[in-house]
């Protein structure tokens, strides 16, 4: 009977730790989104000043919009940030994948 209680306590501790990690990741993702959203409607030059030279530039077919792609790696996890620049050289969108 004591082994069952010990096992139950262990499961509760593990579940609590998983929730803590998940909460921390969610907080970091929210912080990332908040920081990147500050770059919306800024100029292409201001984006380069804040983020540096992009690792790659992709052009969207059919219009003059382009995507600046920034890549980095932290703890063997590859992070990619994409910013869409319109024909007026303004940042109109962004996405962030695996960045925290």
mmCIF file of N, CA and C in Angstrom:
data_model
loop_
_atom_site.group_PDB
_atom_site.id
_atom_site.type_symbol
_atom_site.label_atom_id
_atom_site.label_comp_id
_atom_site.label_asym_id
_atom_site.label_seq_id
_atom_site.Cartn_x
_atom_site.Cartn_y
_atom_site.Cartn_z
ATOM 1 N N UNK A 1 0.811 -1.186 0.000
ATOM 2 C CA UNK A 1 0.000 0.000 0.000
ATOM 3 C C UNK A 1 0.864 1.263 0.000
ATOM 4 N N UNK A 2 1.978 1.291 0.687
ATOM 5 C CA UNK A 2 2.872 2.445 0.736
ATOM 6 C C UNK A 2 3.484 2.746 -0.627
ATOM 7 N N UNK A 3 3.732 1.714 -1.409
ATOM 8 C CA UNK A 3 4.308 1.890 -2.741
ATOM 9 C C UNK A 3 3.325 2.630 -3.645
ATOM 10 N N UNK A 4 2.045 2.361 -3.504
ATOM 11 C CA UNK A 4 1.029 3.047 -4.302
ATOM 12 C C UNK A 4 1.013 4.545 -3.985
ATOM 13 N N UNK A 5 1.119 4.882 -2.713
ATOM 14 C CA UNK A 5 1.127 6.294 -2.330
ATOM 15 C C UNK A 5 2.390 6.991 -2.842
ATOM 16 N N UNK A 6 3.500 6.318 -2.740
ATOM 17 C CA UNK A 6 4.762 6.870 -3.230
ATOM 18 C C UNK A 6 4.687 7.095 -4.737
ATOM 19 N N UNK A 7 4.149 6.145 -5.449
ATOM 20 C CA UNK A 7 3.987 6.258 -6.897
ATOM 21 C C UNK A 7 3.048 7.414 -7.252
ATOM 22 N N UNK A 8 1.967 7.558 -6.535
ATOM 23 C CA UNK A 8 1.011 8.635 -6.756
ATOM 24 C C UNK A 8 1.655 10.001 -6.511
ATOM 25 N N UNK A 9 2.408 10.117 -5.455
ATOM 26 C CA UNK A 9 3.109 11.368 -5.147
ATOM 27 C C UNK A 9 4.120 11.694 -6.239
ATOM 28 N N UNK A 10 4.822 10.692 -6.720
ATOM 29 C CA UNK A 10 5.797 10.892 -7.789
ATOM 30 C C UNK A 10 5.123 11.384 -9.060
ATOM 31 N N UNK A 11 3.993 10.822 -9.405
ATOM 32 C CA UNK A 11 3.250 11.246 -10.599
ATOM 33 C C UNK A 11 2.781 12.693 -10.451
ATOM 34 N N UNK A 12 2.280 13.048 -9.289
ATOM 35 C CA UNK A 12 1.822 14.419 -9.044
ATOM 36 C C UNK A 12 2.976 15.405 -9.191
ATOM 37 N N UNK A 13 4.133 15.059 -8.667
ATOM 38 C CA UNK A 13 5.315 15.932 -8.782
ATOM 39 C C UNK A 13 5.724 16.090 -10.237
ATOM 40 N N UNK A 14 5.741 15.008 -10.979
ATOM 41 C CA UNK A 14 6.120 15.071 -12.394
ATOM 42 C C UNK A 14 5.142 15.919 -13.199
ATOM 43 N N UNK A 15 3.860 15.757 -12.950
ATOM 44 C CA UNK A 15 2.860 16.559 -13.655
ATOM 45 C C UNK A 15 2.992 18.037 -13.331
ATOM 46 N N UNK A 16 3.270 18.340 -12.082
ATOM 47 C CA UNK A 16 3.459 19.734 -11.683
ATOM 48 C C UNK A 16 4.667 20.339 -12.401
ATOM 49 N N UNK A 17 5.762 19.591 -12.479
ATOM 50 C CA UNK A 17 6.964 20.073 -13.157
ATOM 51 C C UNK A 17 6.705 20.301 -14.636
ATOM 52 N N UNK A 18 5.949 19.421 -15.274
ATOM 53 C CA UNK A 18 5.618 19.586 -16.692
ATOM 54 C C UNK A 18 4.799 20.855 -16.905
ATOM 55 N N UNK A 19 3.874 21.127 -16.014
ATOM 56 C CA UNK A 19 3.068 22.339 -16.123
ATOM 57 C C UNK A 19 3.943 23.580 -15.953
ATOM 58 N N UNK A 20 4.911 23.519 -15.056
ATOM 59 C CA UNK A 20 5.800 24.659 -14.835
ATOM 60 C C UNK A 20 6.630 24.951 -16.075
ATOM 61 N N UNK A 21 7.159 23.914 -16.702
ATOM 62 C CA UNK A 21 7.959 24.082 -17.922
ATOM 63 C C UNK A 21 7.085 24.641 -19.033
ATOM 64 N N UNK A 22 5.895 24.103 -19.187
ATOM 65 C CA UNK A 22 4.972 24.570 -20.220
ATOM 66 C C UNK A 22 4.606 26.039 -19.992
ATOM 67 N N UNK A 23 4.372 26.416 -18.763
ATOM 68 C CA UNK A 23 4.030 27.798 -18.439
ATOM 69 C C UNK A 23 5.192 28.733 -18.776
ATOM 70 N N UNK A 24 6.405 28.321 -18.463
ATOM 71 C CA UNK A 24 7.587 29.129 -18.731
ATOM 72 C C UNK A 24 7.783 29.312 -20.243
ATOM 73 N N UNK A 25 7.576 28.253 -21.012
ATOM 74 C CA UNK A 25 7.695 28.349 -22.465
ATOM 75 C C UNK A 25 6.644 29.309 -23.012
ATOM 76 N N UNK A 26 5.412 29.192 -22.532
ATOM 77 C CA UNK A 26 4.339 30.090 -22.973
ATOM 78 C C UNK A 26 4.662 31.546 -22.661
ATOM 79 N N UNK A 27 5.225 31.797 -21.490
ATOM 80 C CA UNK A 27 5.604 33.164 -21.124
ATOM 81 C C UNK A 27 6.683 33.703 -22.056
ATOM 82 N N UNK A 28 7.676 32.863 -22.382
ATOM 83 C CA UNK A 28 8.749 33.293 -23.270
ATOM 84 C C UNK A 28 8.250 33.541 -24.693
ATOM 85 N N UNK A 29 7.340 32.706 -25.164
ATOM 86 C CA UNK A 29 6.764 32.890 -26.498
ATOM 87 C C UNK A 29 5.979 34.196 -26.538
ATOM 88 N N UNK A 30 5.230 34.477 -25.495
ATOM 89 C CA UNK A 30 4.460 35.719 -25.427
ATOM 90 C C UNK A 30 5.390 36.937 -25.418
ATOM 91 N N UNK A 31 6.503 36.840 -24.712
ATOM 92 C CA UNK A 31 7.479 37.921 -24.671
ATOM 93 C C UNK A 31 8.091 38.126 -26.060
ATOM 94 N N UNK A 32 8.410 37.033 -26.737
ATOM 95 C CA UNK A 32 8.958 37.089 -28.099
ATOM 96 C C UNK A 32 7.974 37.798 -29.031
ATOM 97 N N UNK A 33 6.719 37.406 -28.981
ATOM 98 C CA UNK A 33 5.683 38.013 -29.832
ATOM 99 C C UNK A 33 5.574 39.514 -29.543
ATOM 100 N N UNK A 34 5.622 39.878 -28.283
ATOM 101 C CA UNK A 34 5.515 41.283 -27.898
ATOM 102 C C UNK A 34 6.684 42.100 -28.448
ATOM 103 N N UNK A 35 7.889 41.564 -28.352
ATOM 104 C CA UNK A 35 9.074 42.273 -28.850
ATOM 105 C C UNK A 35 9.040 42.413 -30.365
ATOM 106 N N UNK A 36 8.661 41.343 -31.065
ATOM 107 C CA UNK A 36 8.638 41.401 -32.525
ATOM 108 C C UNK A 36 7.524 42.303 -33.035
ATOM 109 N N UNK A 37 6.425 42.371 -32.317
ATOM 110 C CA UNK A 37 5.316 43.221 -32.767
ATOM 111 C C UNK A 37 5.686 44.704 -32.722
ATOM 112 N N UNK A 38 6.679 45.061 -31.932
ATOM 113 C CA UNK A 38 7.152 46.449 -31.891
ATOM 114 C C UNK A 38 7.793 46.861 -33.212
ATOM 115 N N UNK A 39 8.204 45.866 -34.008
ATOM 116 C CA UNK A 39 8.841 46.163 -35.292
ATOM 117 C C UNK A 39 7.838 46.345 -36.425
ATOM 118 N N UNK A 40 6.562 46.051 -36.173
ATOM 119 C CA UNK A 40 5.545 46.250 -37.206
ATOM 120 C C UNK A 40 5.455 47.731 -37.566
ATOM 121 N N UNK A 41 5.281 47.998 -38.850
ATOM 122 C CA UNK A 41 5.159 49.357 -39.401
ATOM 123 C C UNK A 41 6.435 50.180 -39.298
ATOM 124 N N UNK A 42 7.546 49.531 -38.965
ATOM 125 C CA UNK A 42 8.824 50.247 -38.993
ATOM 126 C C UNK A 42 9.431 50.076 -40.380
ATOM 127 N N UNK A 43 10.473 50.820 -40.650
ATOM 128 C CA UNK A 43 11.114 50.754 -41.962
ATOM 129 C C UNK A 43 12.030 49.530 -42.058
ATOM 130 N N UNK A 44 12.321 49.179 -43.276
ATOM 131 C CA UNK A 44 13.261 48.080 -43.553
ATOM 132 C C UNK A 44 14.617 48.374 -42.913
ATOM 133 N N UNK A 45 15.048 49.626 -42.984
ATOM 134 C CA UNK A 45 16.340 50.007 -42.401
ATOM 135 C C UNK A 45 16.337 49.857 -40.886
ATOM 136 N N UNK A 46 15.237 50.227 -40.247
ATOM 137 C CA UNK A 46 15.162 50.089 -38.788
ATOM 138 C C UNK A 46 15.187 48.606 -38.393
ATOM 139 N N UNK A 47 14.530 47.773 -39.195
ATOM 140 C CA UNK A 47 14.572 46.326 -38.947
ATOM 141 C C UNK A 47 16.008 45.822 -39.010
ATOM 142 N N UNK A 48 16.750 46.269 -40.018
ATOM 143 C CA UNK A 48 18.153 45.847 -40.162
ATOM 144 C C UNK A 48 19.003 46.347 -38.993
ATOM 145 N N UNK A 49 18.697 47.536 -38.513
ATOM 146 C CA UNK A 49 19.453 48.077 -37.375
ATOM 147 C C UNK A 49 19.212 47.221 -36.131
ATOM 148 N N UNK A 50 17.957 46.854 -35.900
ATOM 149 C CA UNK A 50 17.621 46.095 -34.687
ATOM 150 C C UNK A 50 17.978 44.615 -34.795
ATOM 151 N N UNK A 51 17.784 44.017 -35.975
ATOM 152 C CA UNK A 51 17.964 42.569 -36.127
ATOM 153 C C UNK A 51 19.267 42.196 -36.843
ATOM 154 N N UNK A 52 19.890 43.143 -37.505
ATOM 155 C CA UNK A 52 21.091 42.848 -38.263
ATOM 156 C C UNK A 52 20.762 42.438 -39.689
ATOM 157 N N UNK A 53 21.780 42.023 -40.392
ATOM 158 C CA UNK A 53 21.612 41.586 -41.776
ATOM 159 C C UNK A 53 20.867 40.244 -41.784
ATOM 160 N N UNK A 54 19.834 40.110 -42.628
ATOM 161 C CA UNK A 54 19.100 38.837 -42.658
ATOM 162 C C UNK A 54 19.967 37.708 -43.211
ATOM 163 N N UNK A 55 19.684 36.492 -42.759
ATOM 164 C CA UNK A 55 20.403 35.331 -43.265
ATOM 165 C C UNK A 55 19.958 34.980 -44.685
ATOM 166 N N UNK A 56 18.708 35.344 -44.999
ATOM 167 C CA UNK A 56 18.160 35.008 -46.308
ATOM 168 C C UNK A 56 17.051 35.997 -46.635
ATOM 169 N N UNK A 57 16.889 36.300 -47.936
ATOM 170 C CA UNK A 57 15.790 37.149 -48.387
ATOM 171 C C UNK A 57 15.026 36.373 -49.458
ATOM 172 N N UNK A 58 13.732 36.174 -49.222
ATOM 173 C CA UNK A 58 12.861 35.509 -50.201
ATOM 174 C C UNK A 58 11.910 36.530 -50.782
ATOM 175 N N UNK A 59 11.610 36.375 -52.067
ATOM 176 C CA UNK A 59 10.661 37.259 -52.726
ATOM 177 C C UNK A 59 9.370 36.505 -52.973
ATOM 178 N N UNK A 60 8.261 37.186 -52.737
ATOM 179 C CA UNK A 60 6.947 36.603 -52.936
ATOM 180 C C UNK A 60 6.567 36.755 -54.401
ATOM 181 N N UNK A 61 6.098 35.690 -55.012
ATOM 182 C CA UNK A 61 5.703 35.734 -56.405
ATOM 183 C C UNK A 61 4.497 36.645 -56.600
ATOM 184 N N UNK A 62 4.515 37.420 -57.670
ATOM 185 C CA UNK A 62 3.360 38.220 -58.020
ATOM 186 C C UNK A 62 3.343 39.623 -57.454
ATOM 187 N N UNK A 63 4.150 39.917 -56.451
ATOM 188 C CA UNK A 63 4.207 41.293 -55.946
ATOM 189 C C UNK A 63 5.625 41.606 -55.487
ATOM 190 N N UNK A 64 5.826 42.800 -55.010
ATOM 191 C CA UNK A 64 7.176 43.220 -54.627
ATOM 192 C C UNK A 64 7.488 42.959 -53.160
ATOM 193 N N UNK A 65 6.604 42.291 -52.439
ATOM 194 C CA UNK A 65 6.885 41.970 -51.034
ATOM 195 C C UNK A 65 8.030 40.980 -50.948
ATOM 196 N N UNK A 66 8.763 41.078 -49.880
ATOM 197 C CA UNK A 66 9.884 40.160 -49.650
ATOM 198 C C UNK A 66 9.905 39.778 -48.180
ATOM 199 N N UNK A 67 10.578 38.677 -47.912
ATOM 200 C CA UNK A 67 10.677 38.159 -46.552
ATOM 201 C C UNK A 67 12.134 38.163 -46.125
ATOM 202 N N UNK A 68 12.406 38.800 -44.984
ATOM 203 C CA UNK A 68 13.721 38.739 -44.374
ATOM 204 C C UNK A 68 13.677 37.595 -43.368
ATOM 205 N N UNK A 69 14.617 36.680 -43.504
ATOM 206 C CA UNK A 69 14.651 35.490 -42.650
ATOM 207 C C UNK A 69 15.914 35.526 -41.797
ATOM 208 N N UNK A 70 15.698 35.415 -40.500
ATOM 209 C CA UNK A 70 16.795 35.390 -39.531
ATOM 210 C C UNK A 70 16.794 34.029 -38.849
ATOM 211 N N UNK A 71 17.953 33.384 -38.831
ATOM 212 C CA UNK A 71 18.058 32.061 -38.213
ATOM 213 C C UNK A 71 19.089 32.095 -37.100
ATOM 214 N N UNK A 72 18.799 31.348 -36.051
ATOM 215 C CA UNK A 72 19.751 31.191 -34.949
ATOM 216 C C UNK A 72 19.527 29.815 -34.331
ATOM 217 N N UNK A 73 20.402 29.451 -33.420
ATOM 218 C CA UNK A 73 20.294 28.150 -32.760
ATOM 219 C C UNK A 73 20.630 28.312 -31.290
ATOM 220 N N UNK A 74 19.794 27.711 -30.447
ATOM 221 C CA UNK A 74 20.010 27.766 -28.999
ATOM 222 C C UNK A 74 19.703 26.385 -28.445
ATOM 223 N N UNK A 75 20.639 25.800 -27.750
ATOM 224 C CA UNK A 75 20.478 24.456 -27.186
ATOM 225 C C UNK A 75 20.099 23.438 -28.260
ATOM 226 N N UNK A 76 20.717 23.557 -29.439
ATOM 227 C CA UNK A 76 20.462 22.652 -30.578
ATOM 228 C C UNK A 76 19.052 22.807 -31.153
ATOM 229 N N UNK A 77 18.317 23.863 -30.742
ATOM 230 C CA UNK A 77 16.980 24.130 -31.278
ATOM 231 C C UNK A 77 17.114 25.277 -32.263
ATOM 232 N N UNK A 78 16.701 25.042 -33.505
ATOM 233 C CA UNK A 78 16.827 26.049 -34.554
ATOM 234 C C UNK A 78 15.639 27.012 -34.503
ATOM 235 N N UNK A 79 15.970 28.277 -34.429
ATOM 236 C CA UNK A 79 14.983 29.356 -34.355
ATOM 237 C C UNK A 79 14.956 30.059 -35.708
ATOM 238 N N UNK A 80 13.745 30.397 -36.159
ATOM 239 C CA UNK A 80 13.610 31.143 -37.407
ATOM 240 C C UNK A 80 12.587 32.256 -37.228
ATOM 241 N N UNK A 81 13.019 33.461 -37.559
ATOM 242 C CA UNK A 81 12.123 34.623 -37.525
ATOM 243 C C UNK A 81 12.002 35.139 -38.951
ATOM 244 N N UNK A 82 10.745 35.393 -39.384
ATOM 245 C CA UNK A 82 10.487 35.911 -40.726
ATOM 246 C C UNK A 82 9.756 37.241 -40.607
ATOM 247 N N UNK A 83 10.214 38.215 -41.380
ATOM 248 C CA UNK A 83 9.554 39.513 -41.433
ATOM 249 C C UNK A 83 9.165 39.786 -42.875
ATOM 250 N N UNK A 84 7.901 40.183 -43.083
ATOM 251 C CA UNK A 84 7.446 40.528 -44.428
ATOM 252 C C UNK A 84 7.576 42.035 -44.617
ATOM 253 N N UNK A 85 8.224 42.410 -45.721
ATOM 254 C CA UNK A 85 8.453 43.805 -46.059
ATOM 255 C C UNK A 85 7.626 44.108 -47.308
ATOM 256 N N UNK A 86 6.822 45.176 -47.278
ATOM 257 C CA UNK A 86 5.984 45.499 -48.436
ATOM 258 C C UNK A 86 6.747 46.364 -49.439
ATOM 259 N N UNK A 87 6.062 46.762 -50.507
ATOM 260 C CA UNK A 87 6.701 47.540 -51.571
ATOM 261 C C UNK A 87 7.072 48.949 -51.113
ATOM 262 N N UNK A 88 6.520 49.398 -49.985
ATOM 263 C CA UNK A 88 6.887 50.704 -49.416
ATOM 264 C C UNK A 88 8.010 50.591 -48.391
ATOM 265 N N UNK A 89 8.649 49.431 -48.340
ATOM 266 C CA UNK A 89 9.775 49.162 -47.433
ATOM 267 C C UNK A 89 9.388 49.248 -45.963
ATOM 268 N N UNK A 90 8.165 48.821 -45.640
ATOM 269 C CA UNK A 90 7.677 48.779 -44.262
ATOM 270 C C UNK A 90 7.455 47.330 -43.837
ATOM 271 N N UNK A 91 7.714 47.042 -42.570
ATOM 272 C CA UNK A 91 7.462 45.714 -42.018
ATOM 273 C C UNK A 91 5.952 45.586 -41.816
ATOM 274 N N UNK A 92 5.340 44.589 -42.479
ATOM 275 C CA UNK A 92 3.885 44.426 -42.369
ATOM 276 C C UNK A 92 3.485 43.120 -41.677
ATOM 277 N N UNK A 93 4.453 42.265 -41.390
ATOM 278 C CA UNK A 93 4.119 41.024 -40.701
ATOM 279 C C UNK A 93 5.374 40.303 -40.232
ATOM 280 N N UNK A 94 5.167 39.335 -39.350
ATOM 281 C CA UNK A 94 6.293 38.541 -38.859
ATOM 282 C C UNK A 94 5.778 37.186 -38.392
ATOM 283 N N UNK A 95 6.697 36.252 -38.301
ATOM 284 C CA UNK A 95 6.409 34.962 -37.684
ATOM 285 C C UNK A 95 7.678 34.506 -36.976
ATOM 286 N N UNK A 96 7.479 33.701 -35.966
ATOM 287 C CA UNK A 96 8.597 33.224 -35.160
ATOM 288 C C UNK A 96 8.363 31.736 -34.889
ATOM 289 N N UNK A 97 9.380 30.946 -35.128
ATOM 290 C CA UNK A 97 9.251 29.501 -34.942
ATOM 291 C C UNK A 97 10.398 28.990 -34.071
ATOM 292 N N UNK A 98 10.055 28.361 -32.968
ATOM 293 C CA UNK A 98 11.027 27.767 -32.034
ATOM 294 C C UNK A 98 11.959 28.781 -31.384
ATOM 295 N N UNK A 99 11.500 30.020 -31.259
ATOM 296 C CA UNK A 99 12.335 31.068 -30.649
ATOM 297 C C UNK A 99 11.807 31.378 -29.251
ATOM 298 N N UNK A 100 12.696 31.309 -28.289
ATOM 299 C CA UNK A 100 12.298 31.621 -26.916
ATOM 300 C C UNK A 100 13.469 32.181 -26.161
#
